């Protein structure tokens, strides 16, 4: 089932490794296909993984296909897909600068023009819960309201997109923007975009998110 999606998913995981956004088997990614979700398995290193080790579950979490256990973060992926119909793919990374901001439990304010139309506005930090728990899924869905990305307190980030490449692009954009913000914080006091610009750009995000 879903051979194409499984291959795409593995390519994205290897890209996460090459961009130093995760190490080993950490982080995870998924693609929604109708009522099914193709998800990375738990505890398999991406560099040795083959596409047929991906797991297929339904939107309630029942196993449809796969010999491996699904990622421990399956609740988080399912929570997002069930709450957000426009989410077609998810990338969850432990990238350095997004994680640093998440450790500070500081949101990413609207300081970079391209972030607001693509991710929706200020990127909030989901309240802390242990990895793999349903509480983490609940907190992530809440902090992701009207956004395409979120930081996970003391953990990392999650972005969704119209397809897996789009979700990955959003993740890279979030990482890059957290880096810029943290660098700016070290040098001085970052200045946010004008409020009316943020509103207009957020409208663009809202218009585009279903297309
Ligand atoms: Zn994680």
PDB file of N, CA, C and O in Angstrom, residues 98-108 123-129 151-155 181-182:
ATOM      1  N   UNK A  98      14.834  25.847  16.799  1.00  0.00           N
ATOM      2  CA  UNK A  98      13.437  25.731  17.240  1.00  0.00           C
ATOM      3  C   UNK A  98      13.397  25.106  18.636  1.00  0.00           C
ATOM      4  O   UNK A  98      12.639  25.545  19.511  1.00  0.00           O
ATOM      5  N   UNK A  99      14.250  24.103  18.863  1.00  0.00           N
ATOM      6  CA  UNK A  99      14.286  23.456  20.178  1.00  0.00           C
ATOM      7  C   UNK A  99      14.808  24.419  21.242  1.00  0.00           C
ATOM      8  O   UNK A  99      14.325  24.417  22.385  1.00  0.00           O
ATOM      9  N   UNK A 100      15.800  25.250  20.879  1.00  0.00           N
ATOM     10  CA  UNK A 100      16.334  26.219  21.841  1.00  0.00           C
ATOM     11  C   UNK A 100      15.243  27.189  22.283  1.00  0.00           C
ATOM     12  O   UNK A 100      15.092  27.478  23.479  1.00  0.00           O
ATOM     13  N   UNK A 101      14.460  27.671  21.326  1.00  0.00           N
ATOM     14  CA  UNK A 101      13.368  28.588  21.669  1.00  0.00           C
ATOM     15  C   UNK A 101      12.316  27.860  22.513  1.00  0.00           C
ATOM     16  O   UNK A 101      11.740  28.423  23.454  1.00  0.00           O
ATOM     17  N   UNK A 102      12.104  26.583  22.181  1.00  0.00           N
ATOM     18  CA  UNK A 102      11.132  25.768  22.929  1.00  0.00           C
ATOM     19  C   UNK A 102      11.604  25.509  24.361  1.00  0.00           C
ATOM     20  O   UNK A 102      10.792  25.370  25.270  1.00  0.00           O
ATOM     21  N   UNK A 103      12.920  25.449  24.553  1.00  0.00           N
ATOM     22  CA  UNK A 103      13.478  25.289  25.898  1.00  0.00           C
ATOM     23  C   UNK A 103      13.276  26.582  26.704  1.00  0.00           C
ATOM     24  O   UNK A 103      12.969  26.550  27.902  1.00  0.00           O
ATOM     25  N   UNK A 104      13.406  27.709  26.015  1.00  0.00           N
ATOM     26  CA  UNK A 104      13.144  29.001  26.673  1.00  0.00           C
ATOM     27  C   UNK A 104      11.640  29.205  26.899  1.00  0.00           C
ATOM     28  O   UNK A 104      11.237  30.112  27.626  1.00  0.00           O
ATOM     29  N   UNK A 105      10.847  28.363  26.235  1.00  0.00           N
ATOM     30  CA  UNK A 105       9.371  28.474  26.229  1.00  0.00           C
ATOM     31  C   UNK A 105       8.940  29.870  25.795  1.00  0.00           C
ATOM     32  O   UNK A 105       8.025  30.478  26.339  1.00  0.00           O
ATOM     33  N   UNK A 106       9.648  30.346  24.769  1.00  0.00           N
ATOM     34  CA  UNK A 106       9.355  31.648  24.178  1.00  0.00           C
ATOM     35  C   UNK A 106       8.729  31.413  22.817  1.00  0.00           C
ATOM     36  O   UNK A 106       9.298  30.671  22.005  1.00  0.00           O
ATOM     37  N   UNK A 107       7.577  32.035  22.519  1.00  0.00           N
ATOM     38  CA  UNK A 107       7.030  31.923  21.170  1.00  0.00           C
ATOM     39  C   UNK A 107       7.909  32.656  20.160  1.00  0.00           C
ATOM     40  O   UNK A 107       8.705  33.519  20.553  1.00  0.00           O
ATOM     41  N   UNK A 108       7.774  32.282  18.893  1.00  0.00           N
ATOM     42  CA  UNK A 108       8.446  33.033  17.832  1.00  0.00           C
ATOM     43  C   UNK A 108       7.503  34.145  17.403  1.00  0.00           C
ATOM     44  O   UNK A 108       6.476  33.896  16.780  1.00  0.00           O
ATOM     45  N   UNK A 123       4.317  31.995  16.374  1.00  0.00           N
ATOM     46  CA  UNK A 123       4.339  30.545  16.586  1.00  0.00           C
ATOM     47  C   UNK A 123       4.414  30.269  18.078  1.00  0.00           C
ATOM     48  O   UNK A 123       5.392  30.595  18.741  1.00  0.00           O
ATOM     49  N   UNK A 124       3.344  29.664  18.587  1.00  0.00           N
ATOM     50  CA  UNK A 124       3.239  29.453  20.042  1.00  0.00           C
ATOM     51  C   UNK A 124       4.041  28.234  20.492  1.00  0.00           C
ATOM     52  O   UNK A 124       4.414  27.385  19.687  1.00  0.00           O
ATOM     53  N   UNK A 125       4.234  28.169  21.810  1.00  0.00           N
ATOM     54  CA  UNK A 125       4.881  26.996  22.407  1.00  0.00           C
ATOM     55  C   UNK A 125       3.788  26.153  23.070  1.00  0.00           C
ATOM     56  O   UNK A 125       3.090  26.634  23.973  1.00  0.00           O
ATOM     57  N   UNK A 126       3.628  24.922  22.617  1.00  0.00           N
ATOM     58  CA  UNK A 126       2.655  24.015  23.261  1.00  0.00           C
ATOM     59  C   UNK A 126       3.132  23.710  24.668  1.00  0.00           C
ATOM     60  O   UNK A 126       4.327  23.491  24.893  1.00  0.00           O
ATOM     61  N   UNK A 127       2.201  23.694  25.590  1.00  0.00           N
ATOM     62  CA  UNK A 127       2.525  23.396  26.988  1.00  0.00           C
ATOM     63  C   UNK A 127       3.232  22.050  27.097  1.00  0.00           C
ATOM     64  O   UNK A 127       2.937  21.131  26.333  1.00  0.00           O
ATOM     65  N   UNK A 128       4.117  21.924  28.060  1.00  0.00           N
ATOM     66  CA  UNK A 128       4.904  20.692  28.172  1.00  0.00           C
ATOM     67  C   UNK A 128       4.038  19.477  28.530  1.00  0.00           C
ATOM     68  O   UNK A 128       3.158  19.539  29.381  1.00  0.00           O
ATOM     69  N   UNK A 129       4.315  18.382  27.851  1.00  0.00           N
ATOM     70  CA  UNK A 129       3.818  17.059  28.264  1.00  0.00           C
ATOM     71  C   UNK A 129       4.855  16.064  27.779  1.00  0.00           C
ATOM     72  O   UNK A 129       5.608  16.346  26.839  1.00  0.00           O
ATOM     73  N   UNK A 151       5.810  25.156  18.348  1.00  0.00           N
ATOM     74  CA  UNK A 151       6.977  24.679  19.100  1.00  0.00           C
ATOM     75  C   UNK A 151       6.466  23.803  20.238  1.00  0.00           C
ATOM     76  O   UNK A 151       5.379  24.053  20.782  1.00  0.00           O
ATOM     77  N   UNK A 152       7.245  22.778  20.595  1.00  0.00           N
ATOM     78  CA  UNK A 152       6.865  21.858  21.676  1.00  0.00           C
ATOM     79  C   UNK A 152       7.822  22.095  22.839  1.00  0.00           C
ATOM     80  O   UNK A 152       9.040  21.888  22.687  1.00  0.00           O
ATOM     81  N   UNK A 153       7.305  22.555  23.970  1.00  0.00           N
ATOM     82  CA  UNK A 153       8.150  22.922  25.115  1.00  0.00           C
ATOM     83  C   UNK A 153       9.180  21.841  25.420  1.00  0.00           C
ATOM     84  O   UNK A 153       8.836  20.653  25.513  1.00  0.00           O
ATOM     85  N   UNK A 154      10.448  22.252  25.517  1.00  0.00           N
ATOM     86  CA  UNK A 154      11.561  21.358  25.889  1.00  0.00           C
ATOM     87  C   UNK A 154      11.699  20.149  24.967  1.00  0.00           C
ATOM     88  O   UNK A 154      12.150  19.081  25.406  1.00  0.00           O
ATOM     89  N   UNK A 155      11.326  20.318  23.689  1.00  0.00           N
ATOM     90  CA  UNK A 155      11.265  19.130  22.829  1.00  0.00           C
ATOM     91  C   UNK A 155      11.656  19.432  21.376  1.00  0.00           C
ATOM     92  O   UNK A 155      12.680  18.966  20.912  1.00  0.00           O
ATOM     93  N   UNK A 181      15.744  34.860  14.914  1.00  0.00           N
ATOM     94  CA  UNK A 181      15.204  35.530  16.104  1.00  0.00           C
ATOM     95  C   UNK A 181      16.173  35.422  17.284  1.00  0.00           C
ATOM     96  O   UNK A 181      16.429  36.404  17.980  1.00  0.00           O
ATOM     97  N   UNK A 182      16.734  34.226  17.490  1.00  0.00           N
ATOM     98  CA  UNK A 182      17.678  34.041  18.605  1.00  0.00           C
ATOM     99  C   UNK A 182      18.956  34.852  18.390  1.00  0.00           C
ATOM    100  O   UNK A 182      19.507  35.418  19.335  1.00  0.00           O
TER     101      UNK A 182
END
